[in-house]
Amino acid sequence: MEYSTQMNAARRGLITKEMEAVARKEGVAVENLRDLIARGQVVIPANKNHKTLDPCGIGRGLRTKINVNLGVSKDCCHGETELEKARVAIELKADAIMDLSCYGKTAEFRRRLITMSSVAVGTVPVYDAVGYYDKDLREITPEEFLGVVEKHAADGVDFMTIHAGVNRETAARFKKTPRLTNIVSRGGALLFAWMELNGRENPFYEYFDDLLEICRRYDVTISLGDACRPGCLKDATDAAQIQELITLGELTRRAWEKDVQVMIEGPGHMPLNEIGPNMLLEKKLCHGAPFYVLGPLVTDIAPGYDHITSAIGGAIAAAHGADFLCYVTPAEHLRLPTLEDMKEGIIASRIAAHAADIAKGIPGARQWDDAMSEARRKLDWEKMFQLAIDPEKARRYREESRPEKEDSCTMCGEMCAVRNMNRVMGDPGPV
């Protein structure tokens, strides 16, 4: 039977090949997965034109997923370098890649990325619009904004960040609510500026139904962007952020009426104690739709280490219900990330996601840790390396400082508690 989107199929009781693939990878019953998709609590970003995709599910009861941002800018316009990052990101088990390109031959880069990517690819069409039309922001028409969405969808983009919630009502609330860092979302700032320059409604909000028709045609998942996400701790959970979230909840229902899959994007920078309540708010106001967070970064004082501040916040957010973590690298706030920056960001995000999956009781999550603990008890170094989230780094650290006794390390040597307890307890030690 024909179906228009994964949600449409699920609501008709159909099981698609994408649902079967996700259920297999997650170890869940495909009928249960189908029902969650029908209710909007799980999405499978899978554009009909993305032929190389190995689909993944995002949402309730599934492993926490991570996204990697990359792309070309005017200052760093090296497409081959960014494609190499994408290749390495996939090797490092990223679940999705967002192309944030905003300069140069963006269409060529995007198509090459989609062709080589086995994971879901996302974009932010408003970034591309200014460069694509080569005109001042204020002169871009609503039809032209939607035209870029159509081009991205036709190319095979699986999910798109659309800042439809920063409408004139949200903008008015923002202007009445003093902020330390104003609007830090690039897409949100562009659309806010467009509205101010033209005295008009946000085109993605005004023509949301037209946007939905495009997404339905190609089965593009909408990632409803958080233009008013806090850019510092002081701005967290303010009136503008919550006003936008309420609007995103209303837009979610409108999308579901058209069988269009939806994710919700969230903060941002946020104190530790506000993360849990924010996750609850999103799930309540947006009807259980999957939540996609940038971080949250739990302190503002760590440039060069924001992959750590983000991983702390990401673990807490996911443990409280967030479903999708956008990685942050050590280069955040400083420059375009290098390949090594990207790797550090991915590993930090994967650690956060896995820690949260253990807390959420995701089936099979703890088995990995238990296997590592067994290898440590046996001082089975090779098995430890195989199980490590970053085997290369673990091996390198071991080789850089070899112990006198192979069944120890240079921290404790003959005083190694594990080694001595094995001898006392009669355990075999290394195998």
Coordinates of C-alpha atoms in Angstrom, one line a residue:
M1 CA 0.0 0.0 0.0
E2 CA 1.1 3.6 -0.7
Y3 CA 1.7 6.0 2.1
S4 CA 2.9 9.6 2.2
T5 CA 5.0 9.7 5.4
Q6 CA 6.1 7.3 8.2
M7 CA 3.5 8.8 10.4
N8 CA 0.8 8.3 7.7
A9 CA 1.8 4.7 7.4
A10 CA 1.8 4.1 11.1
R11 CA -1.6 5.7 11.5
R12 CA -3.0 3.3 8.8
G13 CA -1.5 0.3 10.7
L14 CA 1.3 -0.2 8.1
I15 CA 4.8 -1.3 9.0
T16 CA 7.4 0.2 6.7
K17 CA 10.9 -1.2 5.9
E18 CA 12.3 1.8 7.9
M19 CA 10.2 0.8 10.9
E20 CA 11.5 -2.8 10.6
A21 CA 15.1 -1.6 10.4
V22 CA 14.8 0.7 13.5
A23 CA 13.0 -2.0 15.5
R24 CA 15.7 -4.5 14.7
K25 CA 18.5 -2.1 15.8
E26 CA 16.7 -1.0 18.9
G27 CA 15.6 -4.4 20.0
V28 CA 11.9 -3.3 20.3
A29 CA 8.7 -4.8 19.0
V30 CA 7.9 -3.2 15.6
E31 CA 4.2 -3.0 16.4
N32 CA 5.0 -0.9 19.5
L33 CA 7.4 1.3 17.5
R34 CA 4.7 1.8 14.9
D35 CA 2.2 2.9 17.5
L36 CA 4.7 5.5 19.0
I37 CA 5.2 6.9 15.5
A38 CA 1.5 7.2 15.0
R39 CA 1.3 9.2 18.2
G40 CA 4.2 11.4 17.3
Q41 CA 6.4 10.3 20.1
V42 CA 9.0 8.7 17.8
V43 CA 10.2 10.0 14.4
I44 CA 12.1 8.2 11.7
P45 CA 13.7 11.0 9.6
A46 CA 13.8 9.3 6.1
N47 CA 13.4 11.5 3.0
K48 CA 12.1 9.4 0.1
N49 CA 15.0 10.7 -2.0
H50 CA 17.8 9.7 0.4
K51 CA 18.6 6.4 -1.1
T52 CA 21.8 5.6 1.0
L53 CA 20.0 6.0 4.3
D54 CA 20.2 3.4 7.1
P55 CA 17.3 4.8 9.1
C56 CA 17.3 5.5 12.8
G57 CA 14.5 6.3 15.2
I58 CA 14.4 9.2 17.7
G59 CA 12.1 9.3 20.6
R60 CA 10.4 7.6 23.5
G61 CA 11.9 4.2 24.6
L62 CA 14.8 4.3 22.1
R63 CA 18.5 5.0 22.6
T64 CA 19.4 8.6 22.9
K65 CA 20.8 9.8 19.6
I66 CA 23.5 12.3 18.8
N67 CA 23.9 14.8 15.9
V68 CA 27.0 16.3 14.4
N69 CA 27.1 19.8 12.9
L70 CA 29.4 20.6 10.0
G71 CA 29.4 22.7 6.8
V72 CA 31.2 25.4 4.9
S73 CA 31.3 29.1 5.8
K74 CA 32.8 32.2 4.1
D75 CA 35.9 32.1 6.4
C76 CA 36.3 28.3 6.1
C77 CA 35.1 27.2 2.7
H78 CA 36.7 23.8 2.4
G79 CA 34.1 21.3 1.2
E80 CA 36.4 18.3 1.0
T81 CA 37.5 18.8 4.6
E82 CA 33.8 18.9 5.7
L83 CA 33.0 15.8 3.8
E84 CA 35.9 14.0 5.4
K85 CA 34.5 15.1 8.8
A86 CA 31.2 13.6 7.8
R87 CA 32.9 10.3 6.9
V88 CA 34.7 10.2 10.2
A89 CA 31.6 11.2 12.1
I90 CA 29.7 8.2 10.7
E91 CA 32.6 5.9 11.6
L92 CA 32.4 7.3 15.1
K93 CA 28.7 6.3 15.3
A94 CA 27.1 9.7 15.0
D95 CA 23.3 9.2 14.4
A96 CA 22.8 12.2 12.2
I97 CA 24.6 15.1 10.5
M98 CA 23.4 18.6 10.1
D99 CA 24.8 20.6 7.1
L100 CA 24.9 24.2 8.3
S101 CA 26.6 25.5 5.2
C102 CA 25.9 29.2 4.5
Y103 CA 28.4 30.1 1.7
G104 CA 29.7 28.9 -1.6
K105 CA 28.4 25.9 -3.6
T106 CA 26.0 24.8 -0.9
A107 CA 23.8 22.7 -3.2
E108 CA 26.7 20.8 -4.6
F109 CA 28.1 20.1 -1.1
R110 CA 24.6 19.1 0.3
R111 CA 24.0 16.6 -2.6
R112 CA 27.4 15.0 -2.1
L113 CA 26.8 14.7 1.6
I114 CA 23.5 13.1 1.2
T115 CA 24.8 10.7 -1.4
M116 CA 27.6 9.5 0.8
S117 CA 25.7 9.5 4.1
S118 CA 24.2 6.4 5.6
V119 CA 22.8 8.5 8.5
A120 CA 20.1 11.1 8.5
V121 CA 21.0 14.5 7.1
G122 CA 19.5 17.8 8.4
T123 CA 19.7 21.4 7.2
V124 CA 18.6 24.9 8.2
P125 CA 17.2 26.3 5.0
V126 CA 17.1 29.9 6.2
Y127 CA 20.9 29.8 6.4
D128 CA 21.1 28.9 2.8
A129 CA 18.6 31.4 1.5
V130 CA 20.7 34.6 1.8
G131 CA 23.6 33.0 -0.2
Y132 CA 21.4 31.2 -2.6
Y133 CA 19.5 34.3 -3.8
D134 CA 22.5 36.6 -3.4
K135 CA 20.4 39.5 -2.2
D136 CA 19.8 41.4 1.0
L137 CA 17.9 39.6 3.7
R138 CA 15.0 42.1 3.7
E139 CA 14.4 41.5 -0.1
I140 CA 13.9 37.7 0.2
T141 CA 10.3 36.9 -0.2
P142 CA 8.2 34.3 1.6
E143 CA 8.0 32.3 -1.6
E144 CA 11.7 32.3 -1.9
F145 CA 12.2 31.0 1.6
L146 CA 9.8 28.2 0.8
G147 CA 11.6 27.6 -2.5
V148 CA 14.8 26.8 -0.6
V149 CA 12.9 24.4 1.6
E150 CA 11.6 22.7 -1.6
K151 CA 15.1 22.4 -3.0
H152 CA 16.5 20.9 0.2
A153 CA 13.7 18.4 0.3
A154 CA 14.1 17.4 -3.3
D155 CA 17.8 16.8 -2.7
G156 CA 16.9 14.3 0.0
V157 CA 17.3 16.1 3.3
D158 CA 15.7 14.0 6.1
F159 CA 15.0 16.7 8.7
M160 CA 15.1 20.5 8.6
T161 CA 15.3 23.1 11.4
I162 CA 12.4 25.5 10.8
H163 CA 12.2 28.5 13.1
A164 CA 8.4 28.9 12.8
G165 CA 7.8 29.7 16.5
V166 CA 9.4 33.1 16.5
N167 CA 6.3 34.8 15.2
R168 CA 5.3 38.4 15.8
E169 CA 3.7 37.4 19.2
T170 CA 6.9 35.7 20.4
A171 CA 9.0 38.6 19.0
A172 CA 6.9 41.1 21.0
R173 CA 7.4 39.0 24.1
F174 CA 11.2 38.9 23.5
K175 CA 11.3 42.7 23.2
K176 CA 9.4 43.1 26.5
T177 CA 11.8 40.7 28.2
P178 CA 15.3 42.1 28.7
R179 CA 18.0 39.5 27.9
L180 CA 21.7 39.5 28.5
T181 CA 22.5 37.8 25.2
N182 CA 19.4 38.6 23.1
I183 CA 18.8 36.0 20.4
V184 CA 21.8 33.7 19.8
S185 CA 20.1 31.4 17.3
R186 CA 21.5 32.2 13.9
G187 CA 18.3 31.3 12.1
G188 CA 16.2 32.9 14.8
A189 CA 18.1 36.2 14.5
L190 CA 17.8 36.2 10.7
L191 CA 14.0 35.7 10.8
F192 CA 13.6 38.2 13.7
A193 CA 15.6 40.8 11.6
W194 CA 13.5 40.0 8.5
M195 CA 10.3 40.6 10.4
E196 CA 11.6 43.9 11.9
L197 CA 12.9 45.1 8.5
N198 CA 9.6 44.2 6.6
G199 CA 7.0 44.7 9.3
R200 CA 5.6 41.3 8.5
E201 CA 4.9 38.0 10.1
N202 CA 7.5 35.2 10.0
P203 CA 7.0 33.6 6.6
F204 CA 7.5 30.1 8.0
Y205 CA 4.7 30.7 10.5
E206 CA 2.4 32.6 8.1
Y207 CA 2.8 29.9 5.4
F208 CA 3.1 26.9 7.7
D209 CA 0.5 24.9 5.8
D210 CA 2.5 25.4 2.6
L211 CA 5.6 24.2 4.4
L212 CA 3.8 21.1 5.6
E213 CA 2.8 20.2 2.1
I214 CA 6.4 20.2 1.0
C215 CA 7.4 18.1 4.0
R216 CA 4.6 15.7 3.5
R217 CA 5.5 15.2 -0.2
Y218 CA 9.1 14.1 0.6
D219 CA 8.5 12.9 4.2
V220 CA 10.8 15.5 5.7
T221 CA 10.8 15.6 9.5
I222 CA 10.4 19.1 10.8
S223 CA 12.7 20.1 13.6
L224 CA 10.9 23.1 15.1
G225 CA 13.7 25.4 15.9
D226 CA 14.1 27.3 19.2
A227 CA 14.9 30.8 18.0
C228 CA 14.6 32.1 21.6
R229 CA 16.8 29.4 23.2
P230 CA 18.9 30.9 26.0
G231 CA 22.4 31.9 25.0
C232 CA 23.6 32.2 28.6
L233 CA 22.5 31.0 32.1
K234 CA 20.9 34.3 32.9
D235 CA 18.5 34.1 30.0
A236 CA 17.3 30.5 30.7
T237 CA 13.6 29.7 31.1
D238 CA 12.5 33.3 30.5
A239 CA 9.2 34.5 29.1
A240 CA 10.4 34.6 25.4
Q241 CA 11.7 31.0 25.6
I242 CA 8.4 29.7 27.1
Q243 CA 6.2 31.8 24.7
E244 CA 8.0 30.2 21.8
L245 CA 7.6 26.7 23.3
I246 CA 3.9 27.2 23.6
T247 CA 3.7 28.2 19.9
L248 CA 5.8 25.1 19.0
G249 CA 3.3 22.9 20.7
E250 CA 0.5 24.5 18.6
L251 CA 2.5 24.0 15.4
T252 CA 3.2 20.4 16.4
R253 CA -0.5 19.6 16.4
R254 CA -0.9 21.3 13.0
A255 CA 1.9 19.2 11.5
W256 CA 0.5 16.0 12.9
E257 CA -2.9 16.8 11.3
K258 CA -1.0 16.6 8.0
D259 CA 0.9 13.4 9.0
V260 CA 4.2 15.3 9.1
Q261 CA 6.8 14.1 11.7
V262 CA 8.0 16.6 14.2
M263 CA 10.9 17.1 16.7
I264 CA 11.2 20.1 19.0
E265 CA 14.5 21.9 19.6
G266 CA 15.5 23.2 23.0
P267 CA 18.1 25.0 25.0
G268 CA 20.9 26.1 24.9
H269 CA 22.6 27.4 28.1
M270 CA 20.9 26.4 31.3
P271 CA 21.7 25.9 35.0
L272 CA 21.8 22.3 36.2
N273 CA 18.7 22.7 38.4
E274 CA 16.5 24.0 35.5
I275 CA 17.2 21.2 33.1
G276 CA 14.8 18.6 34.4
P277 CA 11.9 21.0 34.7
N278 CA 12.5 22.2 31.1
M279 CA 12.4 18.7 29.8
L280 CA 9.0 18.2 31.6
L281 CA 7.7 21.5 30.1
E282 CA 8.6 20.5 26.6
K283 CA 7.0 17.1 26.8
K284 CA 3.9 18.6 28.3
L285 CA 3.5 21.6 26.0
C286 CA 4.6 19.7 22.9
H287 CA 2.5 16.6 23.5
G288 CA 5.3 14.2 23.9
A289 CA 7.1 15.0 20.7
P290 CA 10.8 14.0 20.6
F291 CA 13.1 16.7 22.1
Y292 CA 16.4 17.7 20.5
V293 CA 18.7 19.8 22.7
L294 CA 22.0 21.7 22.1
G295 CA 23.8 20.8 25.3
P296 CA 22.5 22.2 27.4
L297 CA 25.7 24.0 28.5
V298 CA 25.6 24.2 32.3
T299 CA 28.1 27.0 32.7
D300 CA 29.3 29.9 30.6
I301 CA 32.9 30.1 31.7
A302 CA 34.6 27.2 29.8
P303 CA 35.5 28.2 26.2
G304 CA 37.8 25.4 24.9
Y305 CA 36.0 22.9 27.2
D306 CA 32.4 23.3 26.1
H307 CA 32.2 19.7 25.0
I308 CA 32.4 18.9 28.7
T309 CA 29.9 21.5 29.9
S310 CA 27.6 20.3 27.1
A311 CA 28.0 16.6 28.0
I312 CA 27.1 17.3 31.6
G313 CA 23.9 19.0 30.6
G314 CA 23.2 16.5 27.9
A315 CA 23.4 13.6 30.2
I316 CA 21.0 15.3 32.7
A317 CA 18.6 16.4 29.9
A318 CA 18.4 12.9 28.3
A319 CA 18.0 11.2 31.7
H320 CA 14.9 13.5 32.1
G321 CA 13.5 12.8 28.7
A322 CA 15.5 14.5 25.9
D323 CA 15.8 12.2 22.9
F324 CA 18.4 13.7 20.7
L325 CA 21.6 15.5 21.7
C326 CA 23.4 18.0 19.3
Y327 CA 27.1 17.6 19.9
V328 CA 29.2 20.5 21.1
T329 CA 33.0 20.7 20.4
P330 CA 35.8 22.3 22.3
A331 CA 35.8 25.0 19.6
E332 CA 32.2 26.1 20.5
H333 CA 32.1 30.0 20.6
L334 CA 35.6 30.2 19.2
R335 CA 36.0 28.9 15.6
L336 CA 34.9 26.2 13.1
P337 CA 35.8 22.8 14.6
T338 CA 38.7 20.8 13.3
L339 CA 38.5 17.1 12.7
E340 CA 40.0 16.4 16.2
D341 CA 37.6 18.9 17.8
M342 CA 34.7 17.0 16.1
K343 CA 36.0 13.7 17.4
E344 CA 36.1 15.0 21.0
G345 CA 32.7 16.5 20.7
I346 CA 31.2 13.2 19.4
I347 CA 32.8 11.1 22.1
A348 CA 31.6 13.5 24.8
S349 CA 28.1 13.4 23.4
R350 CA 28.1 9.6 23.1
I351 CA 29.2 9.3 26.7
A352 CA 26.4 11.6 27.8
A353 CA 23.8 9.7 25.7
H354 CA 24.9 6.4 27.0
A355 CA 24.9 7.5 30.6
A356 CA 21.4 8.8 30.2
D357 CA 20.3 5.5 28.5
I358 CA 21.4 3.6 31.6
A359 CA 19.4 6.0 33.8
K360 CA 16.4 5.6 31.6
G361 CA 16.6 1.8 31.6
I362 CA 17.0 1.4 27.9
P363 CA 17.2 -2.3 27.1
G364 CA 20.8 -3.5 26.7
A365 CA 22.5 -0.2 27.8
R366 CA 24.0 -1.6 31.0
Q367 CA 25.3 -4.8 29.3
W368 CA 28.1 -2.8 27.7
D369 CA 29.3 -1.5 31.1
D370 CA 29.0 -4.9 32.7
A371 CA 31.1 -6.4 30.0
M372 CA 33.8 -3.7 30.5
S373 CA 33.8 -4.3 34.3
E374 CA 34.3 -8.1 33.7
A375 CA 37.2 -7.3 31.4
R376 CA 38.7 -5.0 34.1
R377 CA 38.3 -7.7 36.8
K378 CA 40.2 -10.1 34.6
L379 CA 42.8 -7.5 33.6
D380 CA 42.0 -8.3 30.0
W381 CA 43.5 -5.3 28.3
E382 CA 42.6 -6.3 24.8
K383 CA 39.0 -6.8 25.7
M384 CA 38.9 -3.4 27.5
F385 CA 40.2 -1.7 24.3
Q386 CA 37.6 -3.5 22.2
L387 CA 34.8 -2.3 24.5
A388 CA 36.1 1.3 25.0
I389 CA 34.0 4.0 23.5
D390 CA 37.3 5.3 22.0
P391 CA 39.6 2.3 21.5
E392 CA 42.3 4.3 19.8
K393 CA 42.8 6.6 22.7
A394 CA 42.7 3.8 25.3
R395 CA 45.4 1.8 23.4
R396 CA 47.6 4.9 23.0
Y397 CA 47.5 5.8 26.7
R398 CA 48.4 2.2 27.6
E399 CA 51.3 2.2 25.1
E400 CA 52.6 5.5 26.2
S401 CA 53.3 4.3 29.7
R402 CA 54.1 0.5 29.9
P403 CA 54.2 -1.1 33.3
E404 CA 56.8 -3.6 34.6
K405 CA 54.1 -6.1 35.3
E406 CA 51.7 -6.8 32.4
D407 CA 48.8 -7.4 34.8
S408 CA 49.0 -3.9 36.2
C409 CA 49.3 -0.3 35.0
T410 CA 51.8 2.4 35.9
M411 CA 49.4 4.0 38.3
C412 CA 49.6 1.2 41.0
G413 CA 52.0 -1.4 39.7
E414 CA 52.3 -4.3 42.1
M415 CA 49.9 -2.5 44.5
C416 CA 47.1 -2.9 41.9
A417 CA 43.9 -3.8 43.9
V418 CA 42.4 -5.8 41.1
R419 CA 45.6 -7.8 40.6
N420 CA 46.0 -8.6 44.3
M421 CA 42.3 -9.4 44.8
N422 CA 42.5 -11.8 41.9
R423 CA 45.4 -13.6 43.5
V424 CA 43.7 -13.7 46.9
M425 CA 40.3 -14.8 45.5
G426 CA 41.9 -17.4 43.1
D427 CA 40.7 -15.7 40.0
P428 CA 42.7 -16.5 36.8
G429 CA 43.7 -12.9 36.0
P430 CA 44.6 -12.1 32.4
V431 CA 43.2 -14.4 29.8

